[in-house]
Amino acid sequence: MEWIEKLNQSMQYIEEHLTDELKYEELGRIACCSPYHFQRMFTYMAGMTLSEYIRRRKMSLAAVDLQDKDVKVIDVAEKYGYSSPTAFNRAFQSIHGIAPSALRKDGVSVKAFPPISFHVSVKGAAQLDYRIETKEPFRIVGVSEPLFQGIEENFAIVPSMWGKAENDGTLQKLAGMMDASPKGILGVSVCDEAENWKYFIAAASTKEKADLEEYLVPASTWAVFPGSGTNQSVQELERRIVTEWLPTSGYEYANAPDIEVYLNPDPQNAKYEVWIPVTKKQP
Protein backbone atom coordinates (compact mmCIF):
# COMPACT_ATOMS: atom_id res chain seq x y z
CA MET A 1 0.00 0.00 0.00
CA GLU A 2 1.39 3.37 -1.08
CA TRP A 3 0.63 5.13 2.21
CA ILE A 4 2.51 2.49 4.23
CA GLU A 5 5.37 2.50 1.72
CA LYS A 6 5.80 6.25 2.19
CA LEU A 7 5.96 5.86 5.96
CA ASN A 8 8.59 3.15 5.63
CA GLN A 9 10.58 5.34 3.25
CA SER A 10 10.56 8.04 5.92
CA MET A 11 11.86 5.49 8.43
CA GLN A 12 14.70 4.70 6.04
CA TYR A 13 15.48 8.42 5.82
CA ILE A 14 15.78 8.53 9.62
CA GLU A 15 18.18 5.57 9.59
CA GLU A 16 20.35 7.25 6.97
CA HIS A 17 20.56 10.53 8.92
CA LEU A 18 20.96 9.46 12.55
CA THR A 19 24.52 10.81 12.57
CA ASP A 20 23.84 14.06 10.70
CA GLU A 21 21.11 16.67 10.38
CA LEU A 22 17.68 15.09 10.35
CA LYS A 23 14.99 17.40 8.94
CA TYR A 24 11.36 16.95 9.92
CA GLU A 25 10.36 18.87 6.79
CA GLU A 26 11.96 16.15 4.67
CA LEU A 27 10.11 13.44 6.59
CA GLY A 28 6.86 15.22 5.82
CA ARG A 29 7.80 15.58 2.15
CA ILE A 30 8.52 11.86 1.86
CA ALA A 31 5.20 10.98 3.51
CA CYS A 32 3.31 13.66 1.48
CA CYS A 33 2.11 15.65 4.48
CA SER A 34 3.23 18.50 6.73
CA PRO A 35 5.88 17.87 9.42
CA TYR A 36 3.14 18.35 12.03
CA HIS A 37 0.84 15.74 10.50
CA PHE A 38 3.75 13.36 10.05
CA GLN A 39 4.59 13.58 13.75
CA ARG A 40 0.95 13.03 14.72
CA MET A 41 0.68 9.98 12.47
CA PHE A 42 3.90 8.56 13.84
CA THR A 43 2.91 9.08 17.48
CA TYR A 44 -0.43 7.32 17.06
CA MET A 45 0.99 4.46 15.01
CA ALA A 46 4.20 3.85 16.96
CA GLY A 47 2.94 4.61 20.47
CA MET A 48 5.74 7.10 21.11
CA THR A 49 6.72 10.52 19.84
CA LEU A 50 9.04 10.89 16.88
CA SER A 51 11.69 12.62 18.99
CA GLU A 52 11.61 9.74 21.51
CA TYR A 53 12.01 7.18 18.73
CA ILE A 54 14.97 9.05 17.25
CA ARG A 55 16.56 9.31 20.70
CA ARG A 56 16.12 5.57 21.26
CA ARG A 57 17.64 4.70 17.89
CA LYS A 58 20.64 6.98 18.47
CA MET A 59 21.28 5.60 21.95
CA SER A 60 20.86 2.03 20.70
CA LEU A 61 23.59 2.57 18.10
CA ALA A 62 25.71 4.55 20.55
CA ALA A 63 25.71 1.58 22.91
CA VAL A 64 27.12 -0.62 20.14
CA ASP A 65 29.83 1.94 19.38
CA LEU A 66 30.82 2.24 23.04
CA GLN A 67 31.37 -1.50 23.39
CA ASP A 68 34.60 -0.84 21.48
CA LYS A 69 36.88 0.06 24.39
CA ASP A 70 39.12 2.14 22.12
CA VAL A 71 36.30 4.55 21.29
CA LYS A 72 36.01 7.73 23.36
CA VAL A 73 32.66 8.70 24.87
CA ILE A 74 33.07 12.29 23.68
CA ASP A 75 33.55 11.10 20.09
CA VAL A 76 30.38 9.00 20.22
CA ALA A 77 28.46 11.93 21.72
CA GLU A 78 29.59 14.16 18.86
CA LYS A 79 28.77 11.48 16.27
CA TYR A 80 25.12 11.44 17.34
CA GLY A 81 24.72 15.21 17.49
CA TYR A 82 25.39 15.96 21.17
CA SER A 83 27.65 18.98 21.58
CA SER A 84 27.77 18.46 25.35
CA PRO A 85 29.03 15.23 26.98
CA THR A 86 26.65 16.00 29.87
CA ALA A 87 23.63 16.04 27.54
CA PHE A 88 24.77 12.80 25.91
CA ASN A 89 25.28 11.16 29.29
CA ARG A 90 21.78 12.22 30.37
CA ALA A 91 20.19 10.88 27.17
CA PHE A 92 22.14 7.61 27.39
CA GLN A 93 21.16 7.02 31.01
CA SER A 94 17.50 7.79 30.27
CA ILE A 95 17.46 4.92 27.76
CA HIS A 96 19.87 2.37 29.19
CA GLY A 97 19.83 3.18 32.90
CA ILE A 98 23.63 3.35 33.09
CA ALA A 99 26.34 5.87 32.25
CA PRO A 100 28.14 5.51 28.89
CA SER A 101 31.40 4.84 30.68
CA ALA A 102 29.88 1.76 32.33
CA LEU A 103 30.14 -0.08 29.01
CA ARG A 104 33.87 -0.29 29.55
CA LYS A 105 33.07 -3.24 31.88
CA ASP A 106 32.30 -6.70 30.54
CA GLY A 107 28.86 -8.19 31.03
CA VAL A 108 26.95 -4.89 31.24
CA SER A 109 23.40 -5.08 29.83
CA VAL A 110 22.02 -2.43 27.49
CA LYS A 111 18.81 -2.09 25.50
CA ALA A 112 18.43 -2.51 21.74
CA PHE A 113 15.73 -0.62 19.83
CA PRO A 114 15.48 -1.91 16.25
CA PRO A 115 14.23 0.33 13.45
CA ILE A 116 10.47 0.58 13.13
CA SER A 117 8.69 -0.64 10.03
CA PHE A 118 4.97 -0.28 9.38
CA HIS A 119 2.65 -2.96 8.04
CA VAL A 120 -1.04 -3.16 7.24
CA SER A 121 -3.14 -4.97 9.85
CA VAL A 122 -6.82 -5.81 9.78
CA LYS A 123 -8.80 -3.63 12.19
CA GLY A 124 -12.15 -1.87 12.27
CA ALA A 125 -14.45 -4.19 14.24
CA ALA A 126 -15.99 -1.02 15.71
CA GLN A 127 -17.46 1.35 13.14
CA LEU A 128 -16.22 4.89 12.56
CA ASP A 129 -18.89 7.36 11.46
CA TYR A 130 -17.70 10.31 9.38
CA ARG A 131 -18.71 12.79 6.73
CA ILE A 132 -16.71 14.75 4.16
CA GLU A 133 -17.20 18.51 4.39
CA THR A 134 -15.75 21.12 2.01
CA LYS A 135 -15.73 24.71 3.26
CA GLU A 136 -14.76 28.07 1.88
CA PRO A 137 -12.36 30.15 4.03
CA PHE A 138 -13.84 31.05 7.41
CA ARG A 139 -12.73 33.41 10.17
CA ILE A 140 -12.07 32.42 13.76
CA VAL A 141 -11.38 34.66 16.76
CA GLY A 142 -9.80 33.58 20.01
CA VAL A 143 -6.51 33.18 21.83
CA SER A 144 -3.37 31.40 20.66
CA GLU A 145 0.00 30.16 21.81
CA PRO A 146 3.01 29.24 19.65
CA LEU A 147 3.74 25.56 19.20
CA PHE A 148 7.11 23.83 18.95
CA GLN A 149 8.24 22.06 15.78
CA GLY A 150 8.80 18.93 17.87
CA ILE A 151 5.31 18.14 19.16
CA GLU A 152 6.49 16.52 22.41
CA GLU A 153 6.67 19.92 24.15
CA ASN A 154 3.17 20.80 22.95
CA PHE A 155 1.58 18.10 25.10
CA ALA A 156 1.96 20.46 28.08
CA ILE A 157 1.08 23.71 26.27
CA VAL A 158 -2.37 22.81 24.96
CA PRO A 159 -3.94 21.45 28.20
CA SER A 160 -2.57 24.48 30.06
CA MET A 161 -4.23 26.79 27.53
CA TRP A 162 -7.63 25.13 28.03
CA GLY A 163 -7.32 25.35 31.81
CA LYS A 164 -6.45 29.05 31.63
CA ALA A 165 -9.25 29.79 29.14
CA GLU A 166 -11.79 28.13 31.43
CA ASN A 167 -10.60 29.97 34.53
CA ASP A 168 -10.23 33.48 33.08
CA GLY A 169 -13.60 33.61 31.30
CA THR A 170 -12.27 33.22 27.75
CA LEU A 171 -14.48 30.21 26.99
CA GLN A 172 -17.59 32.11 28.07
CA LYS A 173 -16.54 35.08 25.93
CA LEU A 174 -16.00 32.84 22.90
CA ALA A 175 -19.39 31.20 23.38
CA GLY A 176 -20.94 34.64 22.95
CA MET A 177 -18.94 35.25 19.77
CA MET A 178 -20.16 32.16 17.89
CA ASP A 179 -22.26 33.09 14.87
CA ALA A 180 -20.74 31.01 12.06
CA SER A 181 -19.99 27.41 11.19
CA PRO A 182 -18.59 25.22 12.63
CA LYS A 183 -20.64 25.98 15.76
CA GLY A 184 -18.79 25.17 18.97
CA ILE A 185 -15.61 26.05 20.84
CA LEU A 186 -12.75 25.23 18.51
CA GLY A 187 -9.28 23.88 19.11
CA VAL A 188 -7.36 24.71 15.92
CA SER A 189 -3.82 23.53 15.19
CA VAL A 190 -2.27 25.79 12.53
CA CYS A 191 0.85 23.86 11.56
CA ASP A 192 1.75 24.21 7.90
CA GLU A 193 5.21 24.39 6.36
CA ALA A 194 5.89 27.78 7.94
CA GLU A 195 7.82 28.27 11.15
CA ASN A 196 5.08 30.04 13.11
CA TRP A 197 3.01 27.07 14.33
CA LYS A 198 0.12 28.06 16.59
CA TYR A 199 -2.72 26.53 18.56
CA PHE A 200 -5.96 28.51 18.84
CA ILE A 201 -8.84 28.20 21.25
CA ALA A 202 -11.45 30.05 19.26
CA ALA A 203 -14.92 30.40 17.76
CA ALA A 204 -16.03 30.84 14.16
CA SER A 205 -17.32 34.40 14.12
CA THR A 206 -18.08 37.46 12.01
CA LYS A 207 -18.22 39.76 15.06
CA GLU A 208 -15.66 42.39 16.05
CA LYS A 209 -12.69 40.61 17.60
CA ALA A 210 -12.22 43.14 20.47
CA ASP A 211 -9.08 42.04 22.34
CA LEU A 212 -9.01 38.60 20.70
CA GLU A 213 -6.80 37.35 17.87
CA GLU A 214 -8.23 36.44 14.47
CA TYR A 215 -7.21 33.89 11.86
CA LEU A 216 -8.67 32.99 8.46
CA VAL A 217 -8.92 29.22 8.11
CA PRO A 218 -8.18 28.46 4.45
CA ALA A 219 -10.63 26.69 2.16
CA SER A 220 -10.21 22.96 2.47
CA THR A 221 -11.92 19.59 2.65
CA TRP A 222 -12.20 17.85 6.00
CA ALA A 223 -13.14 14.37 7.10
CA VAL A 224 -15.36 15.00 10.14
CA PHE A 225 -15.68 12.37 12.89
CA PRO A 226 -18.23 12.78 15.73
CA GLY A 227 -17.46 11.57 19.23
CA SER A 228 -18.33 11.92 22.89
CA GLY A 229 -16.64 11.42 26.24
CA THR A 230 -13.59 12.93 27.96
CA ASN A 231 -10.33 14.37 26.64
CA GLN A 232 -8.96 10.85 26.63
CA SER A 233 -11.70 9.76 24.23
CA VAL A 234 -10.75 12.57 21.81
CA GLN A 235 -7.21 11.19 21.67
CA GLU A 236 -8.50 7.65 21.19
CA LEU A 237 -10.73 8.80 18.31
CA GLU A 238 -7.78 10.59 16.68
CA ARG A 239 -5.66 7.45 17.06
CA ARG A 240 -8.32 5.35 15.35
CA ILE A 241 -8.66 7.87 12.51
CA VAL A 242 -4.94 7.71 11.78
CA THR A 243 -4.39 3.98 12.28
CA GLU A 244 -7.69 2.53 11.01
CA TRP A 245 -9.47 4.98 8.72
CA LEU A 246 -6.75 6.94 6.93
CA PRO A 247 -4.68 4.03 5.50
CA THR A 248 -7.61 2.61 3.50
CA SER A 249 -9.78 5.71 3.04
CA GLY A 250 -8.57 6.86 -0.37
CA TYR A 251 -7.56 10.16 1.26
CA GLU A 252 -4.34 11.58 2.64
CA TYR A 253 -3.55 14.54 4.85
CA ALA A 254 -3.97 17.98 3.28
CA ASN A 255 -1.96 21.03 4.28
CA ALA A 256 -4.63 22.74 6.39
CA PRO A 257 -5.42 23.08 10.11
CA ASP A 258 -6.68 20.25 12.28
CA ILE A 259 -9.82 21.27 14.15
CA GLU A 260 -11.55 19.94 17.25
CA VAL A 261 -15.13 21.22 17.60
CA TYR A 262 -16.52 21.01 21.14
CA LEU A 263 -20.31 21.07 20.92
CA ASN A 264 -21.01 21.20 24.66
CA PRO A 265 -18.92 22.36 27.65
CA ASP A 266 -19.09 19.26 29.89
CA PRO A 267 -15.45 18.09 30.28
CA GLN A 268 -16.52 14.65 31.53
CA ASN A 269 -19.09 13.99 28.82
CA ALA A 270 -18.26 16.33 25.97
CA LYS A 271 -19.78 16.03 22.53
CA TYR A 272 -17.26 16.91 19.87
CA GLU A 273 -16.14 16.51 16.28
CA VAL A 274 -12.61 15.90 15.01
CA TRP A 275 -11.94 17.60 11.65
CA ILE A 276 -8.99 16.13 9.72
CA PRO A 277 -7.93 18.04 6.55
CA VAL A 278 -7.81 15.64 3.62
CA THR A 279 -7.30 15.47 -0.10
CA LYS A 280 -8.10 12.65 -2.50
CA LYS A 281 -5.13 10.44 -3.29
CA GLN A 282 -3.95 10.78 -6.84
CA PRO A 283 -4.34 7.56 -8.89
mmCIF file of N, CA, C and O in Angstrom, residues 116-167:
data_model
loop_
_atom_site.group_PDB
_atom_site.id
_atom_site.type_symbol
_atom_site.label_atom_id
_atom_site.label_comp_id
_atom_site.label_asym_id
_atom_site.label_seq_id
_atom_site.Cartn_x
_atom_site.Cartn_y
_atom_site.Cartn_z
ATOM 1 N N ILE A 116 11.888 0.851 13.317
ATOM 2 C CA ILE A 116 10.466 0.576 13.130
ATOM 3 C C ILE A 116 10.161 0.393 11.654
ATOM 4 O O ILE A 116 10.710 1.084 10.796
ATOM 5 N N SER A 117 9.286 -0.546 11.361
ATOM 6 C CA SER A 117 8.690 -0.636 10.026
ATOM 7 C C SER A 117 7.194 -0.812 10.197
ATOM 8 O O SER A 117 6.737 -1.432 11.171
ATOM 9 N N PHE A 118 6.425 -0.256 9.279
ATOM 10 C CA PHE A 118 4.975 -0.277 9.378
ATOM 11 C C PHE A 118 4.395 -1.297 8.407
ATOM 12 O O PHE A 118 4.886 -1.479 7.291
ATOM 13 N N HIS A 119 3.332 -1.969 8.851
ATOM 14 C CA HIS A 119 2.650 -2.963 8.036
ATOM 15 C C HIS A 119 1.151 -2.789 8.184
ATOM 16 O O HIS A 119 0.666 -2.283 9.195
ATOM 17 N N VAL A 120 0.412 -3.217 7.180
ATOM 18 C CA VAL A 120 -1.044 -3.163 7.243
ATOM 19 C C VAL A 120 -1.542 -4.282 8.153
ATOM 20 O O VAL A 120 -1.086 -5.414 8.070
ATOM 21 N N SER A 121 -2.478 -3.950 9.043
ATOM 22 C CA SER A 121 -3.137 -4.973 9.849
ATOM 23 C C SER A 121 -4.646 -4.786 9.735
ATOM 24 O O SER A 121 -5.129 -3.683 9.474
ATOM 25 N N VAL A 122 -5.374 -5.863 9.923
ATOM 26 C CA VAL A 122 -6.825 -5.813 9.779
ATOM 27 C C VAL A 122 -7.438 -5.325 11.084
ATOM 28 O O VAL A 122 -7.250 -5.929 12.132
ATOM 29 N N LYS A 123 -8.136 -4.189 11.023
ATOM 30 C CA LYS A 123 -8.802 -3.626 12.195
ATOM 31 C C LYS A 123 -10.202 -3.200 11.778
ATOM 32 O O LYS A 123 -10.657 -3.506 10.685
ATOM 33 N N GLY A 124 -10.885 -2.478 12.662
ATOM 34 C CA GLY A 124 -12.147 -1.871 12.271
ATOM 35 C C GLY A 124 -13.372 -2.640 12.695
ATOM 36 O O GLY A 124 -14.430 -2.516 12.081
ATOM 37 N N ALA A 125 -13.265 -3.481 13.748
ATOM 38 C CA ALA A 125 -14.448 -4.186 14.240
ATOM 39 C C ALA A 125 -15.505 -3.197 14.709
ATOM 40 O O ALA A 125 -16.698 -3.436 14.573
ATOM 41 N N ALA A 126 -15.075 -2.077 15.283
ATOM 42 C CA ALA A 126 -15.990 -1.020 15.711
ATOM 43 C C ALA A 126 -16.066 0.025 14.600
ATOM 44 O O ALA A 126 -15.046 0.460 14.076
ATOM 45 N N GLN A 127 -17.288 0.435 14.256
ATOM 46 C CA GLN A 127 -17.457 1.352 13.135
ATOM 47 C C GLN A 127 -16.951 2.744 13.476
ATOM 48 O O GLN A 127 -16.888 3.138 14.645
ATOM 49 N N LEU A 128 -16.597 3.480 12.445
ATOM 50 C CA LEU A 128 -16.224 4.889 12.557
ATOM 51 C C LEU A 128 -17.163 5.687 11.649
ATOM 52 O O LEU A 128 -17.117 5.535 10.428
ATOM 53 N N ASP A 129 -18.018 6.489 12.244
ATOM 54 C CA ASP A 129 -18.887 7.358 11.462
ATOM 55 C C ASP A 129 -18.117 8.610 11.048
ATOM 56 O O ASP A 129 -17.343 9.155 11.830
ATOM 57 N N TYR A 130 -18.352 9.072 9.823
ATOM 58 C CA TYR A 130 -17.703 10.305 9.376
ATOM 59 C C TYR A 130 -18.489 10.893 8.219
ATOM 60 O O TYR A 130 -19.340 10.236 7.590
ATOM 61 N N ARG A 131 -18.188 12.144 7.926
ATOM 62 C CA ARG A 131 -18.710 12.794 6.733
ATOM 63 C C ARG A 131 -17.584 13.619 6.127
ATOM 64 O O ARG A 131 -16.626 13.976 6.817
ATOM 65 N N ILE A 132 -17.680 13.893 4.847
ATOM 66 C CA ILE A 132 -16.714 14.746 4.159
ATOM 67 C C ILE A 132 -17.354 16.121 3.999
ATOM 68 O O ILE A 132 -18.479 16.234 3.497
ATOM 69 N N GLU A 133 -16.664 17.151 4.444
ATOM 70 C CA GLU A 133 -17.199 18.510 4.392
ATOM 71 C C GLU A 133 -16.174 19.440 3.746
ATOM 72 O O GLU A 133 -15.023 19.517 4.189
ATOM 73 N N THR A 134 -16.597 20.141 2.689
ATOM 74 C CA THR A 134 -15.750 21.119 2.013
ATOM 75 C C THR A 134 -16.246 22.516 2.363
ATOM 76 O O THR A 134 -17.442 22.803 2.243
ATOM 77 N N LYS A 135 -15.354 23.373 2.816
ATOM 78 C CA LYS A 135 -15.731 24.712 3.257
ATOM 79 C C LYS A 135 -14.874 25.767 2.577
ATOM 80 O O LYS A 135 -13.682 25.552 2.328
ATOM 81 N N GLU A 136 -15.492 26.891 2.302
ATOM 82 C CA GLU A 136 -14.763 28.072 1.882
ATOM 83 C C GLU A 136 -13.995 28.630 3.089
ATOM 84 O O GLU A 136 -14.214 28.203 4.229
ATOM 85 N N PRO A 137 -13.083 29.578 2.883
ATOM 86 C CA PRO A 137 -12.360 30.149 4.030
ATOM 87 C C PRO A 137 -13.344 30.685 5.078
ATOM 88 O O PRO A 137 -14.398 31.230 4.734
ATOM 89 N N PHE A 138 -13.009 30.488 6.354
ATOM 90 C CA PHE A 138 -13.841 31.049 7.412
ATOM 91 C C PHE A 138 -12.946 31.630 8.513
ATOM 92 O O PHE A 138 -11.831 31.166 8.741
ATOM 93 N N ARG A 139 -13.481 32.640 9.171
ATOM 94 C CA ARG A 139 -12.728 33.410 10.169
ATOM 95 C C ARG A 139 -12.994 32.869 11.569
ATOM 96 O O ARG A 139 -14.126 32.550 11.923
ATOM 97 N N ILE A 140 -11.930 32.760 12.346
ATOM 98 C CA ILE A 140 -12.067 32.422 13.755
ATOM 99 C C ILE A 140 -11.454 33.540 14.591
ATOM 100 O O ILE A 140 -10.544 34.248 14.137
ATOM 101 N N VAL A 141 -11.961 33.713 15.806
ATOM 102 C CA VAL A 141 -11.384 34.661 16.762
ATOM 103 C C VAL A 141 -11.165 33.919 18.074
ATOM 104 O O VAL A 141 -11.961 33.051 18.447
ATOM 105 N N GLY A 142 -10.087 34.258 18.757
ATOM 106 C CA GLY A 142 -9.803 33.576 20.007
ATOM 107 C C GLY A 142 -8.439 33.930 20.549
ATOM 108 O O GLY A 142 -7.936 35.049 20.332
ATOM 109 N N VAL A 143 -7.836 32.995 21.248
ATOM 110 C CA VAL A 143 -6.509 33.177 21.835
ATOM 111 C C VAL A 143 -5.597 32.087 21.280
ATOM 112 O O VAL A 143 -6.057 31.012 20.897
ATOM 113 N N SER A 144 -4.304 32.384 21.219
ATOM 114 C CA SER A 144 -3.375 31.402 20.660
ATOM 115 C C SER A 144 -2.076 31.386 21.448
ATOM 116 O O SER A 144 -1.757 32.325 22.180
ATOM 117 N N GLU A 145 -1.359 30.298 21.279
ATOM 118 C CA GLU A 145 -0.004 30.162 21.811
ATOM 119 C C GLU A 145 0.846 29.518 20.718
ATOM 120 O O GLU A 145 0.346 28.691 19.939
ATOM 121 N N PRO A 146 2.137 29.899 20.641
ATOM 122 C CA PRO A 146 3.014 29.245 19.653
ATOM 123 C C PRO A 146 3.267 27.792 20.026
ATOM 124 O O PRO A 146 3.285 27.433 21.210
ATOM 125 N N LEU A 147 3.433 26.960 19.004
ATOM 126 C CA LEU A 147 3.745 25.557 19.200
ATOM 127 C C LEU A 147 5.168 25.276 18.749
ATOM 128 O O LEU A 147 5.714 25.968 17.892
ATOM 129 N N PHE A 148 5.759 24.241 19.315
ATOM 130 C CA PHE A 148 7.111 23.826 18.950
ATOM 131 C C PHE A 148 7.059 22.928 17.719
ATOM 132 O O PHE A 148 6.079 22.227 17.471
ATOM 133 N N GLN A 149 8.150 22.916 16.950
ATOM 134 C CA GLN A 149 8.243 22.056 15.780
ATOM 135 C C GLN A 149 8.265 20.584 16.175
ATOM 136 O O GLN A 149 7.742 19.737 15.458
ATOM 137 N N GLY A 150 8.882 20.279 17.312
ATOM 138 C CA GLY A 150 8.804 18.929 17.868
ATOM 139 C C GLY A 150 7.602 18.876 18.784
ATOM 140 O O GLY A 150 7.558 19.590 19.782
ATOM 141 N N ILE A 151 6.593 18.023 18.471
ATOM 142 C CA ILE A 151 5.310 18.139 19.164
ATOM 143 C C ILE A 151 5.340 17.653 20.606
ATOM 144 O O ILE A 151 4.373 17.859 21.336
ATOM 145 N N GLU A 152 6.424 17.044 21.050
ATOM 146 C CA GLU A 152 6.489 16.523 22.410
ATOM 147 C C GLU A 152 6.232 17.628 23.430
ATOM 148 O O GLU A 152 5.498 17.445 24.404
ATOM 149 N N GLU A 153 6.832 18.817 23.205
ATOM 150 C CA GLU A 153 6.667 19.921 24.149
ATOM 151 C C GLU A 153 5.237 20.456 24.158
ATOM 152 O O GLU A 153 4.780 21.029 25.140
ATOM 153 N N ASN A 154 4.514 20.253 23.063
ATOM 154 C CA ASN A 154 3.171 20.802 22.954
ATOM 155 C C ASN A 154 2.153 20.068 23.811
ATOM 156 O O ASN A 154 1.059 20.583 24.063
ATOM 157 N N PHE A 155 2.505 18.861 24.270
ATOM 158 C CA PHE A 155 1.579 18.100 25.100
ATOM 159 C C PHE A 155 1.296 18.801 26.422
ATOM 160 O O PHE A 155 0.281 18.537 27.066
ATOM 161 N N ALA A 156 2.191 19.682 26.849
ATOM 162 C CA ALA A 156 1.958 20.462 28.079
ATOM 163 C C ALA A 156 1.292 21.802 27.771
ATOM 164 O O ALA A 156 0.508 22.308 28.580
ATOM 165 N N ILE A 157 1.588 22.373 26.606
ATOM 166 C CA ILE A 157 1.084 23.707 26.274
ATOM 167 C C ILE A 157 -0.428 23.713 26.103
ATOM 168 O O ILE A 157 -1.143 24.549 26.661
ATOM 169 N N VAL A 158 -0.957 22.776 25.323
ATOM 170 C CA VAL A 158 -2.373 22.809 24.960
ATOM 171 C C VAL A 158 -3.288 22.599 26.171
ATOM 172 O O VAL A 158 -4.225 23.382 26.375
ATOM 173 N N PRO A 159 -3.069 21.581 27.022
ATOM 174 C CA PRO A 159 -3.943 21.452 28.202
ATOM 175 C C PRO A 159 -3.882 22.671 29.109
ATOM 176 O O PRO A 159 -4.898 23.071 29.698
ATOM 177 N N SER A 160 -2.705 23.274 29.236
ATOM 178 C CA SER A 160 -2.568 24.477 30.057
ATOM 179 C C SER A 160 -3.398 25.619 29.487
ATOM 180 O O SER A 160 -4.027 26.387 30.235
ATOM 181 N N MET A 161 -3.429 25.751 28.161
ATOM 182 C CA MET A 161 -4.234 26.790 27.527
ATOM 183 C C MET A 161 -5.716 26.613 27.840
ATOM 184 O O MET A 161 -6.424 27.579 28.151
ATOM 185 N N TRP A 162 -6.208 25.386 27.761
ATOM 186 C CA TRP A 162 -7.626 25.134 28.029
ATOM 187 C C TRP A 162 -7.963 25.434 29.487
ATOM 188 O O TRP A 162 -9.025 26.003 29.784
ATOM 189 N N GLY A 163 -7.076 25.050 30.396
ATOM 190 C CA GLY A 163 -7.316 25.352 31.807
ATOM 191 C C GLY A 163 -7.384 26.840 32.062
ATOM 192 O O GLY A 163 -8.269 27.330 32.789
ATOM 193 N N LYS A 164 -6.466 27.585 31.456
ATOM 194 C CA LYS A 164 -6.449 29.046 31.629
ATOM 195 C C LYS A 164 -7.701 29.670 31.013
ATOM 196 O O LYS A 164 -8.322 30.563 31.608
ATOM 197 N N ALA A 165 -8.088 29.216 29.817
ATOM 198 C CA ALA A 165 -9.253 29.788 29.142
ATOM 199 C C ALA A 165 -10.531 29.550 29.931
ATOM 200 O O ALA A 165 -11.441 30.391 29.938
ATOM 201 N N GLU A 166 -10.606 28.413 30.615
ATOM 202 C CA GLU A 166 -11.788 28.130 31.435
ATOM 203 C C GLU A 166 -11.816 29.010 32.677
ATOM 204 O O GLU A 166 -12.865 29.545 33.063
ATOM 205 N N ASN A 167 -10.659 29.225 33.272
ATOM 206 C CA ASN A 167 -10.597 29.970 34.533
ATOM 207 C C ASN A 167 -10.708 31.480 34.353
ATOM 208 O O ASN A 167 -11.225 32.171 35.241
#
